Amino acid sequence: MLTLINANRMLPPIGPIGLDYVAGAARRAGFPVDVVDLCLADDPDAALTRYFAAAQPRLVGISFRNVDDCFWPSSESFVPDLARTVRTIRSLTDAPVVIGGVGFSIFSDPVVRQTGADFGVRGDGEQAIVSLLRELQGARRFDRVEGLLWRQGDEIRANPPAWPRELDVPTARDAVDNAAYFRLGGQGGVETKRGCNRTCLYCADPLAKGSANRPRNPVAVADEVESLQAQGVDVLHLCDAEFNLPVHHAHAVCEEFIRRGLGERVRWYAYLAVVPFDAALAEAMRRAGCVGINFTGDSAAPAMLKTYRQPHGRKDIALALRACRDNGIAVMIDLLLGGPGETPETVTDTIHFIRQIGPDCAGAALGLRVYPGTGLAALLEGEAPLEDNAGIRRHYEGPIDLSRPTFYISEALGDRPAALVRDRIAGDPRFFEPQDESATDPTEARSDHNYNCNTPLMQAIAAGARGAYWDILRRLR
Ligand code: B12
């Protein structure tokens, strides 16, 4: 009835958790579901040809998690590949095609246009897939399907997304080969909530997940962790944008994990905002199994933190690090260098401060991906046409198209901003640093934290390493 396809072929492979949930929801509503996982297939075209020779689904759903690698300067876009996959599917079946996924949700309209898909779903997929299947069987009232993009004549219409406050997500996690992903990708994933009520300048999360925090019942989250553990997956990365928003929910999840003794059976990592965070949360997280935190530090320069609309100050970064140290939790601090107003002085200040407080590692990402509908896009568009903005960096010609990898790096950092950042890092091995502009081979001696085709990472996982990728890479050093 429904065939779901994972189109993300990035390596190391990350389990398509969204597809697992969507498949679970469709099955729970009584629809038979097949999953064709192109990430685990050696030859995707052959896998599709083999599958459709024997199957005639009513609907084909594609999960499109990453629109691009979100990394300057590599800027790899996956939309052309997706368009090719849609064409291949069209040559093999008459079933309509629907696309969903987090990356897709940010760019739903252009991706539907560029791929020629029949439908798209922006936002949560669990309710939407069931509604769409029912409408396809019945009245075909597509205006009733949550988050649906659909064609009416030459127009593409879009319904408001389903961002239910009460999240009822299937916990069985049995539609995807999670054991294979654990073996090849070194981690599993689980969500404790969706959405984010922060308004960070550059972030697209509210566009894909909504701007309210939508917590899940901690009991369901723990059930799901146990489902994964039963499949042999005992090292996890939480898939929340920021685990500690809201902080009472983070405590409630930890309490449930501790009550079930999960802290002794699984290890996990999470993304966290720098505030709110304190020793009590660090201790609860450690007891619940957390071994590593990736903080959204962004910067340590007060002016940049203000521009990024971060509520934390540099002192809070140091305090959070101390609380983690006291509880044996490894720390990665993610920096976002090059935003509006960044100067060589603010870069120096940030890197100097981070080196001084000494986290286990720090990600010196350079360049902000400009997502449409964010504060960053509004700020830049308000100044002048994007074409005239000297801070816009891109590898394509013609008019600016934000659905293609488009970045902003403050003009004040000059023509070789990566060289400048690397100079300030001065070979400190705790930093993941941007690729030098003069590097000719992007894979050669890489010291960044782009997890797309990251060979040292894949080799370490093949040799048995498990955990967050930053933690595996830092241990390799
Ligand atoms: C956690 C996370 C990670 C973890 C993954 C951990 C794990 N074990 O899963 C790690 C750190 C490994 C990671 C890595 C990367 N990530 Co990441 N990640 C996230 C994060 C925070 C959550 C993703 C997630 O799993 N969400 C939970 C699932 C359930 O949601 P979902 O996929 O959206 O699925 C729902 C809907 O989209 C929909 N849906 C999904 N599929 C389908 C299919 C159909 C047919 C339908 C109808 C609906 C549907 O229904 C689902 C349930 O409601 C997101 C941001 C976010 N808040 O979502 C970024 C995000 C997805 N990552 C992103 C990027 C860029 C990357 C990297 C490419 C970075 C890099 N260059 O290294 C790598 C890629 C790694 C890889 N090999 O694939 C970007 C993608 C944006 C873009 N430009 O395309 C995001 C959106 C962050 C951002 N705003 O920049 N990431």
Coordinates of C-alpha atoms and ligand atoms in Angstrom, one line a residue:
M1 CA 0.0 0.0 0.0
L2 CA 2.7 2.5 1.1
T3 CA 6.3 2.3 0.1
L4 CA 8.7 4.5 2.0
I5 CA 12.1 5.3 0.6
N6 CA 15.2 6.7 2.4
A7 CA 17.0 9.0 0.0
N8 CA 19.8 10.1 2.3
R9 CA 23.0 8.4 1.2
M10 CA 25.5 10.4 3.2
L11 CA 28.2 8.4 5.0
P12 CA 28.5 7.5 7.8
P13 CA 24.9 6.4 7.5
I14 CA 22.4 7.9 10.0
G15 CA 19.3 5.9 10.6
P16 CA 16.2 7.6 9.1
I17 CA 14.3 8.1 12.3
G18 CA 11.6 10.2 10.7
L19 CA 10.9 7.3 8.3
D20 CA 10.7 4.9 11.2
Y21 CA 8.1 7.0 12.9
V22 CA 6.1 7.7 9.7
A23 CA 6.1 3.9 8.9
G24 CA 5.1 3.1 12.5
A25 CA 2.2 5.6 12.3
A26 CA 0.9 4.2 9.0
R27 CA 1.1 0.7 10.2
R28 CA -0.7 1.6 13.4
A29 CA -3.5 3.0 11.3
G30 CA -3.8 -0.3 9.4
F31 CA -1.8 0.4 6.2
P32 CA 0.8 -2.1 5.1
V33 CA 4.2 -0.4 4.6
D34 CA 7.4 -1.4 2.8
V35 CA 10.7 0.4 3.4
V36 CA 13.3 0.6 0.6
D37 CA 16.4 2.0 2.2
L38 CA 18.7 3.4 -0.5
C39 CA 21.3 4.3 2.1
L40 CA 21.9 0.6 2.8
A41 CA 21.8 -0.4 -0.9
D42 CA 25.0 -0.8 -2.9
D43 CA 23.3 0.2 -6.1
P44 CA 20.2 2.4 -5.5
D45 CA 18.8 2.2 -9.0
A46 CA 19.1 -1.6 -9.0
A47 CA 17.4 -1.7 -5.6
L48 CA 14.5 0.4 -6.9
T49 CA 14.1 -1.6 -10.1
R50 CA 14.1 -4.9 -8.2
Y51 CA 11.6 -3.6 -5.7
F52 CA 9.1 -2.1 -8.1
A53 CA 9.2 -5.2 -10.4
A54 CA 7.4 -7.0 -7.6
A55 CA 5.4 -4.3 -5.8
Q56 CA 2.6 -2.0 -6.8
P57 CA 2.1 0.5 -4.0
R58 CA -0.7 3.1 -3.8
L59 CA 1.7 5.8 -2.7
V60 CA 5.5 6.2 -2.6
G61 CA 6.9 8.4 0.2
I62 CA 10.5 9.7 0.1
S63 CA 12.3 10.9 3.2
F64 CA 14.6 13.8 2.3
R65 CA 16.5 14.7 5.5
N66 CA 19.4 16.8 4.2
V67 CA 18.9 19.3 1.4
D68 CA 22.6 20.0 1.4
D69 CA 25.6 19.4 3.7
C70 CA 25.2 22.9 5.2
F71 CA 29.0 23.3 5.1
W72 CA 31.0 26.1 3.5
P73 CA 33.1 25.7 1.4
S74 CA 32.0 22.1 0.3
S75 CA 28.4 23.2 -0.3
E76 CA 27.1 19.9 -1.6
S77 CA 23.4 20.0 -2.7
F78 CA 21.4 16.8 -2.7
V79 CA 18.4 18.1 -4.6
P80 CA 19.7 17.0 -8.1
D81 CA 20.1 13.5 -6.7
L82 CA 16.6 13.5 -5.3
A83 CA 15.2 14.7 -8.7
R84 CA 17.0 11.8 -10.3
T85 CA 15.5 9.4 -7.8
V86 CA 12.0 10.7 -8.4
R87 CA 12.5 10.3 -12.2
T88 CA 13.7 6.7 -11.7
I89 CA 10.7 5.9 -9.5
R90 CA 8.3 7.5 -12.1
S91 CA 9.8 5.2 -14.7
L92 CA 9.0 2.1 -12.5
T93 CA 5.5 2.9 -11.1
D94 CA 2.5 5.1 -11.6
A95 CA 2.0 5.6 -7.9
P96 CA 2.0 9.2 -6.8
V97 CA 5.2 10.4 -5.0
V98 CA 5.2 12.4 -1.7
I99 CA 8.3 13.9 -0.2
G100 CA 8.8 14.7 3.5
G101 CA 11.7 15.3 5.9
V102 CA 13.3 18.0 8.0
G103 CA 15.5 19.5 5.3
F104 CA 12.6 19.2 2.8
S105 CA 10.3 21.1 5.3
I106 CA 12.6 24.1 5.1
F107 CA 12.4 24.2 1.3
S108 CA 9.2 22.4 0.5
D109 CA 8.0 24.5 -2.4
P110 CA 11.2 24.7 -4.5
V111 CA 11.9 21.0 -3.9
V112 CA 8.5 19.9 -5.0
R113 CA 8.9 22.1 -8.1
Q114 CA 12.4 21.0 -8.9
T115 CA 11.7 17.3 -8.5
G116 CA 8.3 17.2 -10.0
A117 CA 6.9 15.2 -7.0
D118 CA 3.1 15.0 -6.7
F119 CA 3.0 15.9 -3.1
G120 CA 5.1 17.2 -0.2
V121 CA 4.6 17.2 3.6
R122 CA 6.0 20.0 5.6
G123 CA 6.4 19.4 9.3
D124 CA 5.4 16.3 11.2
G125 CA 4.7 13.3 9.0
E126 CA 2.8 10.8 11.3
Q127 CA -0.7 12.3 11.0
A128 CA -0.1 13.6 7.5
I129 CA 0.8 10.3 5.9
V130 CA -2.3 8.6 7.3
S131 CA -4.6 11.5 6.2
L132 CA -3.0 11.4 2.7
L133 CA -3.5 7.7 2.3
R134 CA -7.1 8.1 3.4
E135 CA -7.8 10.9 1.0
L136 CA -6.2 9.0 -1.9
Q137 CA -8.6 6.1 -1.1
G138 CA -11.6 8.3 -0.6
A139 CA -12.7 11.8 -1.3
R140 CA -9.3 13.2 -2.4
R141 CA -9.9 16.3 -0.4
F142 CA -6.2 17.2 -0.3
D143 CA -7.0 20.5 1.5
R144 CA -7.6 18.4 4.6
V145 CA -4.2 16.8 4.8
E146 CA -1.9 18.5 7.4
G147 CA 1.2 20.2 6.0
L148 CA 0.4 18.9 2.4
L149 CA 1.8 20.6 -0.7
W150 CA -0.4 19.5 -3.6
R151 CA -0.9 20.5 -7.2
Q152 CA -4.1 22.2 -8.4
G153 CA -3.7 22.9 -12.1
D154 CA -0.5 24.7 -12.6
E155 CA -0.4 25.9 -9.0
I156 CA 1.1 24.3 -5.9
R157 CA -1.1 24.7 -2.9
A158 CA 0.2 24.3 0.7
N159 CA -1.8 23.5 3.9
P160 CA -0.6 24.5 7.4
P161 CA 1.7 21.8 9.0
A162 CA 0.6 19.5 11.7
W163 CA 2.6 20.4 14.7
P164 CA 0.5 18.7 17.4
R165 CA 1.3 19.8 20.9
E166 CA 0.5 16.3 22.2
L167 CA 3.1 14.1 20.5
D168 CA 2.0 10.5 20.1
V169 CA 5.0 8.9 18.3
P170 CA 5.2 5.1 17.7
T171 CA 7.9 3.6 20.0
A172 CA 8.5 0.2 18.3
R173 CA 11.2 1.5 15.9
D174 CA 10.9 -1.6 13.8
A175 CA 10.5 -0.3 10.3
V176 CA 14.2 0.4 9.7
D177 CA 17.2 -1.8 10.1
N178 CA 18.5 0.1 13.2
A179 CA 21.1 -2.6 13.9
A180 CA 22.7 -2.1 10.5
Y181 CA 22.8 1.6 11.1
F182 CA 24.4 1.1 14.5
R183 CA 27.0 -1.1 13.0
L184 CA 27.8 1.2 10.1
G185 CA 27.0 4.6 11.6
G186 CA 28.0 4.1 15.2
Q187 CA 24.9 5.5 16.9
G188 CA 21.1 5.4 17.1
G189 CA 18.7 8.3 17.4
V190 CA 15.7 9.1 19.5
E191 CA 13.6 12.3 20.1
T192 CA 12.3 13.5 23.4
K193 CA 10.4 16.4 21.9
R194 CA 9.9 18.6 18.9
G195 CA 10.0 22.3 18.1
C196 CA 11.9 25.2 19.6
N197 CA 10.7 28.4 21.1
R198 CA 14.0 30.2 20.7
T199 CA 14.5 32.8 18.0
C200 CA 18.2 32.3 17.1
L201 CA 19.0 34.5 14.1
Y202 CA 20.1 31.8 11.7
C203 CA 18.0 28.8 12.8
A204 CA 15.5 27.0 10.6
D205 CA 14.2 24.6 13.2
P206 CA 11.0 26.6 13.9
L207 CA 10.2 26.4 10.2
A208 CA 10.4 22.6 10.1
K209 CA 9.3 21.7 13.6
G210 CA 7.3 24.7 14.8
S211 CA 8.1 27.4 17.3
A212 CA 6.6 25.8 20.4
N213 CA 8.4 23.1 22.5
R214 CA 6.3 20.0 22.1
P215 CA 7.5 17.4 24.7
R216 CA 6.9 13.7 24.5
N217 CA 5.8 11.7 27.5
P218 CA 9.1 10.5 29.1
V219 CA 7.6 7.1 29.6
A220 CA 7.2 6.7 25.8
V221 CA 10.8 8.0 25.2
A222 CA 12.1 5.4 27.6
D223 CA 10.0 2.7 26.0
E224 CA 11.6 3.7 22.7
V225 CA 15.1 3.6 24.1
E226 CA 14.3 0.0 25.3
S227 CA 13.0 -0.9 21.8
L228 CA 16.3 0.2 20.3
Q229 CA 18.4 -1.5 23.0
A230 CA 16.6 -4.7 22.2
Q231 CA 17.9 -4.3 18.7
G232 CA 21.5 -4.0 20.0
V233 CA 21.5 -0.2 19.7
D234 CA 22.9 1.1 23.0
V235 CA 24.7 4.3 22.1
L236 CA 22.3 7.1 21.1
H237 CA 22.3 10.7 20.0
L238 CA 19.2 12.6 20.9
C239 CA 17.5 14.2 17.9
D240 CA 16.1 17.2 19.8
A241 CA 17.3 20.6 18.6
E242 CA 18.2 21.4 22.3
F243 CA 17.5 18.8 25.0
N244 CA 17.3 21.4 27.8
L245 CA 14.4 23.4 26.4
P246 CA 12.3 23.3 28.4
V247 CA 14.5 22.3 31.3
H248 CA 11.8 20.6 33.4
H249 CA 11.2 18.2 30.5
A250 CA 14.9 17.3 30.4
H251 CA 14.7 16.6 34.1
A252 CA 11.6 14.5 33.6
V253 CA 13.2 12.4 30.9
C254 CA 16.3 11.8 33.0
E255 CA 14.2 10.8 36.0
E256 CA 12.4 8.2 33.9
F257 CA 15.7 6.8 32.5
I258 CA 17.2 6.6 36.0
R259 CA 14.0 4.9 37.4
R260 CA 14.4 2.2 34.7
G261 CA 18.1 1.9 35.2
L262 CA 18.7 3.0 31.6
G263 CA 21.8 4.9 32.7
E264 CA 23.6 1.7 33.2
R265 CA 22.5 0.1 29.9
V266 CA 22.8 2.9 27.4
R267 CA 25.1 5.8 26.7
W268 CA 23.8 8.9 25.0
Y269 CA 24.8 12.3 23.6
A270 CA 22.7 15.5 23.1
Y271 CA 22.6 19.0 21.7
L272 CA 22.0 21.6 24.5
A273 CA 21.6 25.3 24.7
V274 CA 24.1 26.9 27.1
V275 CA 21.4 28.1 29.3
P276 CA 19.5 26.9 31.3
F277 CA 22.1 24.5 32.6
D278 CA 23.5 23.8 36.0
A279 CA 25.2 21.1 38.2
A280 CA 21.8 19.5 39.0
L281 CA 21.0 18.9 35.4
A282 CA 24.5 17.7 34.6
E283 CA 24.3 15.2 37.4
A284 CA 20.8 14.0 36.4
M285 CA 21.9 13.6 32.8
R286 CA 25.0 11.7 33.8
R287 CA 23.0 9.3 36.0
A288 CA 20.6 8.9 33.1
G289 CA 23.4 7.7 30.8
C290 CA 24.6 11.0 29.1
V291 CA 28.3 10.9 28.3
G292 CA 28.7 13.9 26.0
I293 CA 27.1 17.3 25.3
N294 CA 27.3 19.4 22.3
F295 CA 26.6 23.0 23.4
T296 CA 25.3 25.7 21.0
G297 CA 28.0 28.1 22.1
D298 CA 28.0 30.1 18.8
S299 CA 30.5 32.7 20.0
A300 CA 32.1 34.1 23.1
A301 CA 32.1 37.7 21.9
P302 CA 29.3 39.6 23.6
A303 CA 28.4 41.5 20.4
M304 CA 28.1 38.4 18.4
L305 CA 26.0 36.6 21.0
K306 CA 23.6 39.5 20.9
T307 CA 23.4 39.4 17.1
Y308 CA 22.7 35.7 17.2
R309 CA 20.0 36.4 19.8
Q310 CA 21.5 34.1 22.3
P311 CA 20.4 34.5 25.9
H312 CA 23.8 33.2 27.3
G313 CA 27.0 35.1 28.0
R314 CA 30.6 33.8 27.9
K315 CA 30.5 33.1 31.6
D316 CA 27.6 30.7 31.1
I317 CA 29.7 28.7 28.7
A318 CA 32.5 28.4 31.3
L319 CA 30.0 27.4 34.0
A320 CA 28.3 24.8 31.8
L321 CA 31.7 23.3 31.0
R322 CA 32.6 23.1 34.7
A323 CA 29.3 21.4 35.6
C324 CA 30.0 18.8 32.9
R325 CA 33.6 18.3 34.0
D326 CA 32.4 17.7 37.6
N327 CA 30.1 15.0 36.4
G328 CA 32.3 13.2 33.8
I329 CA 30.5 14.4 30.7
A330 CA 32.6 15.2 27.7
V331 CA 31.9 18.6 26.1
M332 CA 31.9 19.9 22.5
I333 CA 31.3 23.6 22.0
D334 CA 29.9 24.5 18.6
L335 CA 30.9 27.9 17.3
L336 CA 29.4 29.8 14.4
L337 CA 31.9 32.2 13.0
G338 CA 31.4 34.8 10.4
G339 CA 27.9 36.2 11.2
P340 CA 26.8 39.8 10.6
G341 CA 29.2 42.1 12.5
E342 CA 32.0 39.5 13.0
T343 CA 35.4 41.0 12.8
P344 CA 38.9 39.5 13.1
E345 CA 38.9 40.9 16.7
T346 CA 35.7 39.1 17.7
V347 CA 37.0 35.8 16.1
T348 CA 40.2 36.2 18.1
D349 CA 38.3 36.9 21.3
T350 CA 36.1 33.9 20.9
I351 CA 38.8 31.4 20.0
H352 CA 41.0 32.8 22.8
F353 CA 38.3 32.4 25.3
I354 CA 37.4 28.9 24.2
R355 CA 41.0 27.8 24.3
Q356 CA 41.3 29.2 27.8
I357 CA 38.3 27.4 29.3
G358 CA 39.4 24.2 27.5
P359 CA 36.4 22.0 26.4
D360 CA 37.2 18.5 25.1
C361 CA 36.7 20.0 21.6
A362 CA 35.2 22.9 19.7
G363 CA 33.6 23.1 16.3
A364 CA 34.8 26.3 14.5
A365 CA 32.2 26.3 11.7
L366 CA 32.7 29.2 9.4
G367 CA 29.8 30.7 7.5
L368 CA 26.1 30.8 8.2
R369 CA 23.7 28.9 5.9
V370 CA 21.1 31.4 4.9
Y371 CA 17.7 29.8 5.3
P372 CA 14.7 31.6 3.9
G373 CA 12.2 32.7 6.5
T374 CA 14.9 33.1 9.2
G375 CA 15.9 36.3 11.0
L376 CA 19.2 36.1 9.2
A377 CA 17.5 36.1 5.7
A378 CA 15.3 39.0 6.8
L379 CA 18.2 41.0 8.2
L380 CA 20.3 40.6 5.0
E381 CA 17.4 41.2 2.7
G382 CA 16.5 44.4 4.6
E383 CA 20.0 45.8 4.0
A384 CA 20.2 45.4 0.2
P385 CA 19.4 42.9 -2.5
L386 CA 21.3 39.7 -1.6
E387 CA 23.0 39.8 -5.0
D388 CA 24.7 43.0 -3.9
N389 CA 25.8 41.7 -0.4
A390 CA 29.5 41.2 -0.4
G391 CA 29.2 38.8 2.5
I392 CA 27.1 36.2 0.5
R393 CA 29.2 33.3 -0.5
R394 CA 28.1 30.7 -3.0
H395 CA 29.5 28.4 -5.7
Y396 CA 26.7 28.9 -8.2
E397 CA 26.1 31.6 -10.8
G398 CA 22.9 33.6 -11.6
P399 CA 20.3 34.9 -9.3
I400 CA 20.5 34.0 -5.6
D401 CA 18.4 30.9 -4.9
L402 CA 18.4 30.0 -1.2
S403 CA 17.4 26.4 -1.8
R404 CA 20.9 26.1 -3.2
P405 CA 23.8 26.2 -0.7
T406 CA 24.1 29.9 0.1
F407 CA 26.2 31.2 3.0
Y408 CA 27.0 34.5 4.7
I409 CA 30.5 35.3 6.0
S410 CA 31.1 38.8 7.3
E411 CA 33.0 40.8 4.7
A412 CA 35.3 42.1 7.5
L413 CA 37.0 38.7 7.6
G414 CA 38.5 39.4 4.2
D415 CA 39.0 37.2 1.2
R416 CA 40.4 34.2 3.1
P417 CA 38.3 33.9 6.2
A418 CA 39.2 30.2 6.8
A419 CA 42.9 31.1 6.8
L420 CA 42.2 33.7 9.4
V421 CA 40.3 31.4 11.6
R422 CA 42.9 28.7 11.3
D423 CA 45.6 31.2 12.2
R424 CA 43.8 32.0 15.4
I425 CA 43.3 28.4 16.3
A426 CA 47.0 28.0 15.8
G427 CA 46.9 24.2 15.4
D428 CA 45.1 23.6 18.7
P429 CA 44.0 20.0 18.2
R430 CA 40.8 20.4 20.2
F431 CA 39.4 22.5 17.4
F432 CA 37.6 21.3 14.3
E433 CA 38.7 24.0 11.9
P434 CA 37.4 25.1 8.5
Q435 CA 39.1 23.8 5.4
D436 CA 41.7 26.3 4.1
E437 CA 40.6 28.2 1.0
S438 CA 43.8 27.1 -0.7
A439 CA 43.2 23.4 -0.2
T440 CA 42.9 21.6 -3.5
D441 CA 41.7 18.3 -2.4
P442 CA 38.7 18.7 0.0
T443 CA 39.3 15.2 1.6
E444 CA 43.0 15.6 2.1
A445 CA 44.1 16.0 5.7
R446 CA 40.6 17.2 6.8
S447 CA 40.3 18.7 10.2
D448 CA 36.7 19.9 10.0
H449 CA 33.6 18.3 11.4
N450 CA 31.7 17.8 8.2
Y451 CA 30.2 14.4 8.6
N452 CA 29.5 13.9 4.9
C453 CA 31.9 11.3 3.4
N454 CA 34.2 11.6 6.4
T455 CA 36.7 8.8 5.8
P456 CA 38.5 8.8 9.1
L457 CA 35.2 8.7 10.9
M458 CA 33.9 5.8 8.8
Q459 CA 37.1 3.9 9.4
A460 CA 36.9 4.4 13.1
I461 CA 33.3 3.2 13.2
A462 CA 34.2 0.1 11.1
A463 CA 36.9 -0.6 13.7
G464 CA 34.3 -0.5 16.5
A465 CA 34.0 3.1 17.6
R466 CA 30.6 4.2 18.8
G467 CA 29.3 7.6 19.9
A468 CA 28.7 11.2 18.7
Y469 CA 30.9 11.9 15.7
W470 CA 32.8 14.7 17.4
D471 CA 33.6 12.4 20.3
I472 CA 34.9 9.6 18.0
L473 CA 37.0 12.2 16.0
R474 CA 38.5 13.8 19.0
R475 CA 39.5 10.5 20.4
L476 CA 41.2 9.7 17.1
R477 CA 43.4 12.7 17.7
Ligands
B12_1 C1 20.1 15.2 15.6 C2 20.6 15.7 14.3 C3 21.8 15.2 13.8 C4 22.6 14.1 14.4 C5 21.8 12.8 14.0 C6 21.8 11.8 15.2 C7 21.0 10.6 14.9 N1 21.5 9.5 15.4 O1 19.9 10.6 14.3 C8 24.0 14.2 13.8 C9 24.9 15.0 14.7 C10 24.7 12.9 13.4 C11 23.7 15.1 12.5 C12 24.5 15.1 11.4 C13 24.2 15.9 10.3 N2 23.3 16.8 10.2 CO1 21.9 17.0 11.4 N3 20.3 17.3 12.5 C14 19.9 16.8 13.6 C15 18.6 17.4 14.0 C16 18.8 18.2 15.3 C17 17.5 16.3 14.2 C18 17.2 15.4 13.0 C19 16.1 14.4 13.4 O2 16.4 13.2 13.5 N4 14.9 14.8 13.7 C20 13.9 14.0 14.2 C21 13.1 13.3 13.1 C22 12.0 12.4 13.6 O3 12.5 14.4 12.3 P1 12.4 14.4 10.8 O4 13.6 13.7 10.2 O5 12.1 15.8 10.4 O6 11.1 13.5 10.4 C23 9.8 14.0 10.6 C24 9.3 14.9 9.4 O7 10.3 15.5 8.7 C25 8.5 13.9 8.6 N5 9.1 13.1 7.6 C26 10.4 12.5 7.5 N6 10.5 11.7 6.5 C27 9.3 11.7 5.8 C28 8.9 11.0 4.7 C29 7.6 11.2 4.2 C30 7.1 10.5 3.0 C31 6.7 12.1 5.0 C32 5.3 12.3 4.5 C33 7.1 12.7 6.1 C34 8.4 12.5 6.5 O8 7.9 13.1 9.5 C35 8.9 12.8 10.6 C36 8.2 12.6 11.9 O9 7.3 13.7 12.2 C37 18.2 18.3 12.8 C38 17.4 19.5 13.1 C39 16.0 19.2 13.6 N7 15.6 19.8 14.6 O10 15.4 18.3 13.0 C40 19.6 18.5 12.1 C41 19.6 18.6 10.6 C42 18.7 17.6 10.0 N8 21.0 18.3 10.3 C43 21.4 18.9 9.3 C44 22.7 18.7 8.7 C45 23.2 19.7 7.6 C46 23.5 17.6 9.1 C47 24.8 17.2 8.4 C48 24.8 17.1 6.9 C49 25.9 18.2 8.9 C50 27.3 17.8 8.3 N9 27.7 18.4 7.2 O11 28.0 17.1 8.9 C51 25.1 15.8 9.1 C52 24.6 14.7 8.2 C53 24.9 13.3 8.8 C54 24.5 12.2 7.9 N10 25.4 11.3 7.6 O12 23.3 12.1 7.5 C55 20.5 20.0 8.8 C56 19.9 19.7 7.4 C57 19.5 21.1 6.8 C58 19.8 21.0 5.3 N11 20.5 22.1 4.9 O13 19.4 20.2 4.6 C59 19.5 20.1 10.0 C60 18.0 20.4 9.6 C61 20.0 21.1 11.0 C62 20.0 22.5 10.4 N12 19.0 23.3 10.5 O14 21.0 22.9 9.7 N13 22.5 15.7 12.6

